[in-house]
XYZ file of C-alpha atoms in Angstrom:
663
model
C 73.247 116.462 50.364
C 74.449 114.404 53.356
C 72.942 111.158 52.058
C 74.270 111.754 48.560
C 77.737 112.571 49.852
C 77.956 109.530 52.141
C 76.694 107.262 49.359
C 79.450 108.519 47.077
C 82.095 108.009 49.753
C 80.976 104.457 50.401
C 81.039 103.723 46.665
C 84.651 104.933 46.460
C 85.599 102.850 49.488
C 83.873 99.749 48.137
C 85.634 100.038 44.775
C 89.014 100.276 46.513
C 88.207 97.286 48.687
C 87.045 95.292 45.683
C 90.260 96.094 43.792
C 92.334 94.962 46.757
C 90.381 91.696 46.893
C 90.815 91.046 43.180
C 94.439 92.153 42.753
C 96.096 91.542 46.116
C 94.246 88.566 47.553
C 92.353 90.614 50.115
C 92.931 93.302 52.717
C 94.510 90.852 55.148
C 97.306 89.950 52.728
C 97.649 93.501 51.398
C 98.158 95.017 54.854
C 100.587 92.284 55.899
C 103.237 93.634 53.525
C 105.337 94.852 56.439
C 106.472 91.228 56.743
C 107.861 91.121 53.208
C 109.061 94.661 52.442
C 112.338 96.081 53.723
C 114.913 93.676 55.144
C 112.981 91.598 57.614
C 112.044 88.210 56.250
C 114.308 85.233 56.783
C 114.092 82.212 54.510
C 116.213 79.164 55.436
C 118.664 81.450 57.202
C 118.889 83.842 54.286
C 117.506 87.323 53.990
C 114.771 88.468 51.624
C 114.739 92.167 50.727
C 112.057 94.128 48.922
C 111.576 97.800 48.089
C 109.310 99.988 45.993
C 111.335 102.536 44.019
C 109.569 103.211 40.688
C 111.926 106.041 39.694
C 115.159 104.103 40.260
C 117.422 102.833 37.488
C 118.965 100.245 39.815
C 118.804 99.317 43.523
C 121.512 97.774 45.728
C 121.974 96.841 49.382
C 125.143 97.952 51.137
C 126.306 97.876 54.726
C 128.651 96.471 57.291
C 127.968 92.957 55.961
C 129.638 93.647 52.582
C 132.188 96.284 53.535
C 129.878 98.995 52.185
C 130.367 97.873 48.599
C 127.605 99.853 46.846
C 127.166 97.466 43.914
C 127.879 93.927 45.145
C 124.274 93.103 46.079
C 121.905 94.306 43.341
C 118.134 93.954 43.578
C 116.164 92.360 40.756
C 113.662 94.640 39.048
C 110.078 93.396 39.261
C 106.732 94.727 38.059
C 105.200 98.031 39.173
C 108.413 99.581 40.444
C 109.243 96.832 42.933
C 112.731 95.454 43.511
C 113.705 92.184 45.221
C 116.903 90.650 46.582
C 117.644 87.334 48.270
C 120.907 86.898 50.163
C 121.615 83.254 51.006
C 122.865 82.259 54.445
C 126.547 82.048 55.186
C 128.446 78.761 55.172
C 127.871 78.483 58.911
C 124.116 78.807 58.377
C 123.868 82.181 60.072
C 122.040 85.129 58.462
C 124.410 87.093 56.224
C 123.381 90.393 57.816
C 124.056 90.216 61.573
C 121.823 91.824 64.155
C 122.966 95.381 64.907
C 124.808 95.938 61.632
C 124.266 99.126 59.647
C 122.635 99.117 56.211
C 121.670 101.424 53.350
C 119.552 100.997 50.267
C 121.635 102.383 47.388
C 119.533 103.926 44.620
C 120.950 104.677 41.194
C 118.818 107.600 40.128
C 117.794 108.403 36.576
C 120.648 110.918 36.344
C 123.166 108.223 37.321
C 123.750 109.538 40.860
C 124.048 107.012 43.697
C 121.739 107.839 46.609
C 122.263 106.231 50.006
C 118.852 105.819 51.643
C 117.240 104.284 54.700
C 114.576 101.757 53.758
C 111.070 103.195 54.263
C 110.305 99.933 56.080
C 113.307 100.109 58.465
C 112.447 98.942 61.998
C 115.292 100.607 63.883
C 117.321 103.729 63.140
C 119.843 105.458 65.400
C 121.912 108.603 65.340
C 125.436 108.758 66.673
C 126.204 111.844 68.755
C 128.739 113.114 66.243
C 126.373 112.781 63.258
C 123.492 114.797 61.859
C 121.608 112.018 60.064
C 120.210 108.759 61.335
C 121.619 105.343 60.411
C 119.581 102.253 59.632
C 120.443 99.410 62.002
C 119.289 95.881 61.219
C 117.156 94.762 64.158
C 116.993 90.985 64.561
C 117.876 90.076 68.165
C 118.326 86.390 69.023
C 115.328 86.681 71.337
C 112.758 89.448 70.945
C 110.583 90.567 73.843
C 107.656 88.208 74.401
C 104.420 89.827 75.567
C 103.085 88.282 78.761
C 99.797 90.116 79.270
C 96.684 90.367 77.087
C 95.363 93.713 75.968
C 92.618 95.145 78.193
C 89.040 94.684 77.112
C 87.542 97.546 75.137
C 86.758 100.384 77.537
C 83.339 101.964 77.959
C 84.687 105.105 79.634
C 87.935 106.315 78.099
C 90.109 108.527 80.344
C 93.215 109.342 78.322
C 96.588 110.465 79.644
C 98.341 112.102 76.685
C 102.050 111.445 77.102
C 105.490 112.029 75.642
C 108.126 109.519 76.768
C 111.090 111.855 76.284
C 109.860 114.581 78.638
C 108.392 112.236 81.267
C 110.990 113.018 83.914
C 111.902 115.971 86.174
C 115.471 115.682 84.900
C 116.704 117.813 82.020
C 117.353 115.009 79.555
C 115.626 112.674 77.115
C 113.818 110.181 79.329
C 113.571 106.507 78.404
C 110.970 103.819 77.795
C 112.274 102.166 80.974
C 111.689 105.335 82.980
C 108.135 105.560 81.658
C 107.522 101.885 82.431
C 108.612 101.947 86.042
C 108.063 105.569 87.108
C 105.252 107.023 85.013
C 102.853 104.140 84.383
C 102.244 103.616 88.146
C 101.480 107.325 88.418
C 98.988 107.151 85.540
C 97.312 104.165 87.167
C 97.098 105.947 90.527
C 95.540 109.018 88.893
C 92.710 106.881 87.544
C 93.485 107.151 83.840
C 92.765 103.919 81.976
C 94.368 104.837 78.669
C 97.712 106.344 77.693
C 98.131 108.055 74.322
C 101.778 108.103 73.274
C 103.167 110.922 71.170
C 106.450 111.018 69.242
C 106.962 107.253 69.036
C 107.347 107.014 65.261
C 110.946 107.979 64.571
C 111.540 111.657 63.889
C 114.944 113.183 63.281
C 114.016 116.568 64.760
C 113.199 116.188 68.471
C 111.578 119.611 68.683
C 108.968 118.610 66.084
C 107.117 116.857 68.953
C 107.104 113.750 66.759
C 105.046 115.314 63.970
C 107.828 115.318 61.340
C 108.190 111.559 60.938
C 111.221 110.236 59.091
C 110.944 106.443 59.677
C 107.347 105.236 59.917
C 108.056 101.651 60.983
C 110.751 102.488 63.538
C 110.087 103.164 67.217
C 112.144 106.170 68.277
C 115.578 105.015 69.397
C 116.262 108.127 71.467
C 114.217 106.520 74.281
C 115.586 102.966 73.976
C 115.184 99.817 71.889
C 112.079 98.323 70.248
C 112.019 95.690 72.984
C 111.975 98.425 75.635
C 108.844 99.844 74.038
C 107.241 96.408 73.835
C 107.926 95.871 77.526
C 106.436 99.283 78.347
C 103.209 98.438 76.518
C 103.091 94.995 78.106
C 103.450 96.440 81.614
C 100.714 98.978 80.841
C 98.451 96.104 79.812
C 99.228 94.313 83.078
C 97.843 97.398 84.856
C 94.687 97.393 82.749
C 95.836 100.451 80.799
C 94.964 100.719 77.104
C 97.786 102.118 74.934
C 97.145 104.291 71.860
C 99.683 105.528 69.323
C 99.610 109.080 68.004
C 99.991 108.105 64.345
C 101.058 110.656 61.716
C 99.818 109.690 58.252
C 98.835 113.206 57.228
C 102.332 114.224 56.097
C 106.026 113.316 56.362
C 109.344 115.024 56.964
C 111.164 116.558 54.010
C 114.375 114.796 55.024
C 115.939 112.839 52.164
C 118.926 110.957 53.587
C 117.050 109.629 56.634
C 113.437 110.139 55.505
C 111.036 109.173 52.717
C 111.507 112.289 50.619
C 113.091 111.653 47.187
C 113.643 108.019 48.147
C 114.057 106.892 44.538
C 115.504 110.170 43.265
C 112.119 111.604 42.265
C 109.739 113.834 44.188
C 106.755 111.591 43.392
C 107.684 108.411 45.262
C 105.109 108.171 48.085
C 104.060 111.806 47.598
C 102.254 114.039 45.145
C 104.649 115.702 42.727
C 105.088 119.459 42.649
C 103.058 121.982 44.631
C 100.374 119.502 45.689
C 102.974 117.370 47.432
C 104.069 120.092 49.852
C 102.338 121.497 52.934
C 102.984 125.227 52.943
C 102.604 125.695 56.711
C 104.219 122.523 57.974
C 107.063 122.491 55.412
C 106.519 118.761 54.878
C 105.556 116.279 52.162
C 101.986 115.134 51.456
C 101.140 111.530 50.619
C 99.516 110.492 47.341
C 96.635 108.460 48.793
C 95.499 107.415 45.288
C 98.717 105.453 44.806
C 98.381 101.719 45.375
C 101.800 101.338 47.001
C 101.193 104.287 49.328
C 98.029 102.564 50.550
C 100.029 99.372 51.060
C 102.693 101.262 52.999
C 100.300 103.132 55.302
C 97.893 100.262 55.976
C 100.807 97.928 56.680
C 102.247 100.541 59.006
C 99.089 100.559 61.129
C 98.986 96.791 61.258
C 102.642 96.512 62.266
C 102.155 98.798 65.272
C 99.156 96.725 66.397
C 100.571 93.253 65.827
C 104.264 93.708 66.648
C 104.025 96.202 69.493
C 100.449 95.485 70.683
C 99.157 99.044 70.490
C 95.411 99.118 71.142
C 94.565 101.773 68.574
C 95.452 105.142 67.171
C 94.888 108.853 67.403
C 95.173 110.007 63.776
C 96.923 113.366 63.651
C 96.112 116.110 61.147
C 92.892 114.595 59.804
C 91.574 118.014 58.765
C 94.644 118.517 56.579
C 93.992 115.151 54.956
C 90.300 115.679 54.283
C 90.536 118.848 52.215
C 92.703 120.036 49.349
C 92.995 123.376 51.170
C 94.196 121.455 54.292
C 92.068 123.714 56.476
C 94.463 126.613 55.900
C 92.668 129.951 56.159
C 89.321 128.191 56.216
C 86.564 128.423 58.807
C 83.829 125.857 59.326
C 80.297 126.802 60.338
C 78.683 123.379 59.985
C 77.047 124.018 56.621
C 77.071 120.825 54.532
C 78.496 122.716 51.546
C 81.744 122.954 53.493
C 82.067 119.162 53.620
C 80.971 117.991 50.177
C 82.432 119.143 46.889
C 85.593 119.337 44.859
C 87.562 120.764 47.795
C 87.323 117.401 49.606
C 90.297 115.088 49.062
C 88.339 111.916 48.398
C 91.498 109.823 48.018
C 92.555 110.703 51.560
C 89.027 110.161 52.869
C 88.913 106.757 51.194
C 92.267 105.846 52.794
C 90.892 106.711 56.248
C 87.805 104.570 55.587
C 90.031 101.688 54.467
C 92.246 102.110 57.519
C 89.324 102.014 59.941
C 87.701 99.117 58.105
C 90.944 97.136 58.207
C 91.528 97.832 61.888
C 87.962 96.892 62.873
C 87.974 93.810 60.629
C 91.277 92.398 61.849
C 91.307 93.808 65.403
C 87.755 94.823 66.401
C 88.868 95.703 69.939
C 91.092 98.542 68.687
C 90.130 102.216 69.070
C 90.605 105.007 66.530
C 90.406 108.747 67.175
C 90.285 111.563 64.632
C 91.936 114.923 65.224
C 89.572 116.982 63.069
C 88.729 120.610 63.690
C 86.310 120.927 60.757
C 83.433 118.886 62.152
C 83.187 116.623 59.085
C 79.773 114.878 59.283
C 79.702 111.117 59.892
C 83.455 110.934 60.509
C 82.661 108.823 63.571
C 79.944 106.710 62.015
C 80.580 103.163 60.699
C 82.072 102.743 57.242
C 79.022 100.642 56.317
C 76.955 103.829 56.688
C 79.328 105.785 54.463
C 81.064 107.263 57.507
C 84.750 107.593 58.264
C 84.734 104.684 60.698
C 86.408 106.443 63.638
C 85.290 105.692 67.200
C 85.940 109.176 68.593
C 86.786 112.675 67.480
C 88.508 115.348 69.530
C 86.265 118.160 70.786
C 88.767 120.786 69.700
C 86.486 123.779 70.266
C 86.466 123.262 74.041
C 90.087 124.228 74.883
C 89.820 127.168 72.488
C 86.734 128.369 74.351
C 88.406 128.175 77.762
C 91.409 130.126 76.472
C 89.152 132.774 74.941
C 87.127 133.162 78.154
C 90.129 133.415 80.478
C 92.083 135.654 78.125
C 89.335 138.102 77.122
C 86.640 138.213 79.814
C 86.380 139.311 83.408
C 84.962 136.635 85.718
C 81.742 138.616 86.050
C 81.267 138.510 82.273
C 81.572 134.755 81.769
C 78.598 133.565 79.717
C 77.107 130.393 81.194
C 75.005 129.653 78.118
C 78.002 129.979 75.840
C 80.052 127.620 78.031
C 77.265 125.023 78.045
C 76.749 125.376 74.282
C 80.453 124.759 73.587
C 80.544 121.738 75.882
C 77.401 120.141 74.442
C 77.582 121.160 70.770
C 78.454 117.864 69.101
C 77.106 115.769 66.263
C 74.354 113.339 67.208
C 75.543 109.779 67.837
C 79.192 110.630 67.213
C 81.459 110.262 70.228
C 83.679 113.142 71.296
C 86.773 113.327 73.486
C 86.519 116.349 75.742
C 89.590 118.119 77.068
C 90.265 121.443 78.726
C 93.813 121.532 77.351
C 96.240 119.234 75.541
C 99.877 119.404 74.485
C 98.994 122.253 72.086
C 98.321 124.639 74.960
C 101.476 123.580 76.822
C 103.862 124.458 74.002
C 106.076 127.543 74.059
C 104.184 130.493 72.639
C 100.977 129.386 74.351
C 100.012 128.938 77.999
C 98.429 126.176 80.040
C 95.236 126.943 81.947
C 97.148 127.086 85.224
C 99.698 129.517 83.816
C 96.983 131.696 82.298
C 95.144 131.777 85.605
C 98.109 132.290 87.951
C 100.996 133.371 85.714
C 104.045 134.798 87.533
C 102.657 134.080 91.016
C 103.219 130.366 90.378
C 106.920 131.091 90.956
C 106.406 132.684 94.369
C 103.080 131.757 95.946
C 102.457 128.048 95.431
C 103.871 127.180 98.838
C 101.410 126.565 101.675
C 103.824 128.555 103.861
C 103.100 131.688 101.839
C 99.783 133.575 102.016
C 97.002 132.363 99.737
C 96.818 135.335 97.410
C 93.668 136.188 95.432
C 95.402 135.208 92.188
C 96.472 131.768 93.424
C 93.135 131.155 95.124
C 91.207 132.038 91.957
C 93.523 129.935 89.828
C 93.270 126.811 91.973
C 89.475 126.973 92.273
C 88.801 127.668 88.593
C 91.326 125.064 87.472
C 89.327 122.375 89.285
C 85.954 123.642 88.096
C 86.982 123.932 84.450
C 88.345 120.405 84.380
C 85.347 118.865 86.146
C 82.713 120.503 83.954
C 84.692 119.549 80.843
C 85.037 115.985 82.134
C 81.366 115.591 83.028
C 79.602 117.582 80.299
C 81.936 117.793 77.307
C 81.857 114.366 75.699
C 82.011 110.593 75.842
C 85.697 110.441 76.742
C 88.210 112.698 78.486
C 91.827 113.617 77.777
C 94.563 115.283 79.800
C 98.141 116.083 78.808
C 100.735 114.845 81.273
C 101.420 117.263 84.098
C 98.462 119.531 83.391
C 96.388 117.621 85.949
C 98.329 119.351 88.716
C 98.805 122.699 86.971
C 102.351 122.119 85.739
C 104.128 125.487 85.777
C 105.630 127.212 82.759
C 105.572 125.937 79.206
C 106.974 123.114 77.119
C 109.940 123.821 74.858
C 112.292 121.283 73.311
C 116.036 121.838 72.971
C 116.777 123.870 69.847
C 119.128 126.593 68.635
C 116.716 129.279 69.830
C 117.024 128.181 73.487
C 120.680 127.106 73.400
C 119.674 123.418 73.180
C 118.284 123.544 76.715
C 116.242 120.717 78.253
C 115.012 122.920 81.090
C 111.493 123.177 79.685
C 111.467 119.729 78.028
C 110.537 117.863 81.202
C 107.644 117.201 83.553
C 108.216 118.088 87.203
C 106.155 115.292 88.785
C 108.112 115.878 91.981
C 106.081 119.043 92.609
C 103.067 116.931 93.616
C 105.131 114.977 96.133
C 106.133 118.068 98.116
C 103.460 118.548 100.769
C 104.479 122.164 101.175
C 103.337 122.965 97.624
C 99.784 123.515 96.477
C 100.198 121.405 93.326
C 99.209 118.352 95.355
C 95.692 119.777 95.812
C 95.046 119.859 92.072
C 96.606 116.426 91.661
C 94.329 114.952 94.323
C 91.227 116.499 92.776
C 92.086 115.105 89.340
C 92.641 111.653 90.813
C 89.316 111.632 92.672
C 87.444 113.016 89.668
C 88.642 110.008 87.663
C 87.936 107.653 90.528
C 84.283 108.665 90.680
C 83.918 108.483 86.917
C 85.230 104.929 87.085
C 82.471 104.067 89.554
C 79.544 105.974 88.022
C 80.572 105.964 84.351
C 79.218 109.335 83.301
C 81.365 109.349 80.152
C 79.595 106.202 78.918
C 76.181 107.521 79.942
C 73.746 109.401 77.683
C 74.395 113.145 77.322
C 73.640 115.262 80.372
C 70.374 117.091 80.949
C 71.248 120.720 81.683
C 68.544 122.178 83.910
C 70.175 125.526 84.649
C 72.574 128.008 83.080
C 71.838 131.174 85.025
C 73.692 134.199 83.675
C 73.491 136.618 86.592
C 73.980 133.933 89.261
C 76.774 132.288 87.204
C 75.357 128.849 88.049
C 75.257 125.747 85.852
C 73.456 122.580 86.938
C 72.960 119.312 85.122
C 72.291 115.606 85.664
C 74.267 112.732 84.213
C 74.693 109.087 85.214
C 72.284 109.605 88.127
C 74.463 112.342 89.647
C 73.761 116.046 90.080
C 76.539 118.451 89.074
C 76.299 122.027 90.351
C 78.802 124.775 89.466
C 78.876 128.291 90.880
C 81.300 130.338 88.757
C 80.458 133.602 90.519
C 83.674 135.217 91.798
C 82.240 136.284 95.158
C 78.513 135.466 95.497
C 77.522 132.359 97.457
C 73.955 131.080 97.580
C 72.035 129.643 100.518
C 68.988 127.455 99.833
C 69.560 127.521 96.090
C 66.895 125.479 94.319
C 68.072 122.954 91.734
C 65.681 120.981 89.545
C 66.172 117.198 89.413
C 64.562 114.158 87.798
C 64.921 111.445 90.440
C 63.600 112.050 93.968
C 65.429 110.894 97.053
C 68.030 111.731 99.669
C 71.280 113.148 98.277
C 74.739 113.542 99.768
C 77.965 115.166 98.593
C 80.112 112.876 96.489
C 82.742 115.384 95.318
C 83.370 118.906 96.594
C 85.973 121.160 94.986
C 85.962 123.276 98.156
C 87.247 120.425 100.344
C 90.482 120.928 102.275
C 92.305 118.127 100.469
C 91.746 119.996 97.204
C 92.947 123.375 98.438
C 89.416 124.623 99.099
C 87.926 126.707 101.900
C 85.846 123.954 103.558
C 82.576 125.863 103.422
C 80.405 122.779 102.969
C 79.402 120.289 105.666
C 79.757 116.834 104.158
C 77.367 115.332 106.705
C 74.526 117.388 105.227
C 71.672 115.413 103.683
C 69.721 116.973 100.828
C 66.112 115.812 100.526
C 64.201 116.318 97.303
C 60.788 117.922 97.150
C 57.986 117.202 94.713
C 58.348 120.765 93.544
C 58.905 121.249 89.787
C 61.762 123.562 88.852
C 63.453 124.323 85.542
C 61.319 121.724 83.740
C 62.268 118.951 86.176
C 59.541 117.247 88.258
C 61.458 117.509 91.538
C 63.964 119.828 93.167
C 66.164 120.261 96.190
C 67.808 123.143 98.056
C 71.585 123.440 98.380
C 74.205 125.798 99.710
C 76.608 126.522 96.867
C 79.577 128.766 97.726
C 81.308 130.974 95.179
C 83.775 129.337 92.778
C 82.762 125.857 93.884
C 81.626 122.719 92.104
C 79.771 119.939 93.905
C 78.533 116.540 92.799
C 75.574 115.002 94.631
C 74.770 111.299 94.800
C 71.301 109.833 95.341
C 71.637 107.679 98.455
C 68.223 106.047 97.960
C 69.416 104.667 94.637
C 73.191 104.310 95.134
C 75.235 102.814 92.330
């Protein structure tokens, strides 16, 4: 069934690619349409305009440049629903539409109504404080930002810092690209993350949507600054060796009409499926018609624009599960049976678009990275398109954060199942790369809780000061927070992700200003200042996260073959495994420490402590002597040819390095 299914998918992809070659002059030309559509090509000082509006009776351009005359600049109707307009330069030779002037595409619908729309290809849209809707602003500065630094080389070990520019400040306001450039990027670099994944960049009218209700796909959100500010931010990140990924939303679009794609030409079928199929019942948004030629042009061009104009290094595709299936994953569970992935319930048009997107990206920019947010476990999603796969480089290991929540929420510490934890962390498809994470932005949102808040809850308000007693709740929370993140980092995949602020146990939840909270920004911020106060215990978690990344950078366990788990002892609550030549030992027991605990290993030699969650600088109890040397014995244990004896205190994780074969 797998072979048959992948063969069919590749056949569909190949036919699409062949049609593009024959009818559009190739994928390169087809995906470069962002340079010809909209209002963004200048010919001899004039302006060339192009739109796709198959349901329109007539199309016009209006704006500041013509005193908002809705009919003075009509487009010429072309084939296949396209419309074109050329506006010659003024007598002085300057472009007739000045930089910074406002524009609208005026659509005469089939019922005769005039509709004022923002071009789907608009590069910059803004909203005045006294208005509800966004305005399209023509962006053509005399001198655009020029990138100074090359993109980093493709990373072997990907350590991702998931970020939102608007909340990246302790202040209760919408933070800026400039703030992120000069205050947050240095922090990310210091923490040892080599990749930043940016959310909510594509323009979205509703701030509280977290960027997932996109209204203008080609416009960088103006609430944080200008397009050049974003370009500078990415350029500075590259100068630090940081790869920058865009959280791209091609799974659905906002229902907004006046400042979105919905009903652009007066019909409900422009860009989207008509009727019920074109609406997502849970997200209250519109669903793209991936079988439509012009929709493919729009989406593929969108990806290419973000890479070539802004220098993004790749994408995290949001909502892939919703795209892959006609049921959108709603009310559906996945067990791994192949029948769940092949059949009429699979949206093959959407799957073919994803294959085309990955093929295009790899063909034109082979250094770029793509990540799939898929909860279903679709087979071969992260295998090359040439094999019939989806072509993604990584997929998110979405079962891991769910498992940690379930354990903390439902089980006493004494009842934690070591085998179940190991199974969740290692259960992934062979030769498909996974991004492991203990928590992401999903767990930080209002209505949910971060790991730190689940572990310590109300005591985070009163007992995080080093001047207050270390209560059992805070002690347990700090120790388990470190252990959960380290075992996820080291065992859970081939890459690691953290949402901004969670590395130090950011208190409370994330909630954007909305009517329900009186438009408050109090929870729409990240209190990075908490780690800088030496009287607060947040700095311990921050330091541990930094050093965890530092050692991964040196030893590269994420890029190493999967770990060999030698022990998952239920009654002792101990897990031990080897990866990248290191030995990882975790004692999850709430109160039992073990002296002379035997751990099976592959490579003999003298070992020393590399990382110790119980160290003082991490808020630990300093029960381990870091001068201790651990010598292996030729004594088989747990199916390993050698072993060594260690002291492993309760609620402690240690990493041992072989000093006879140091890296």
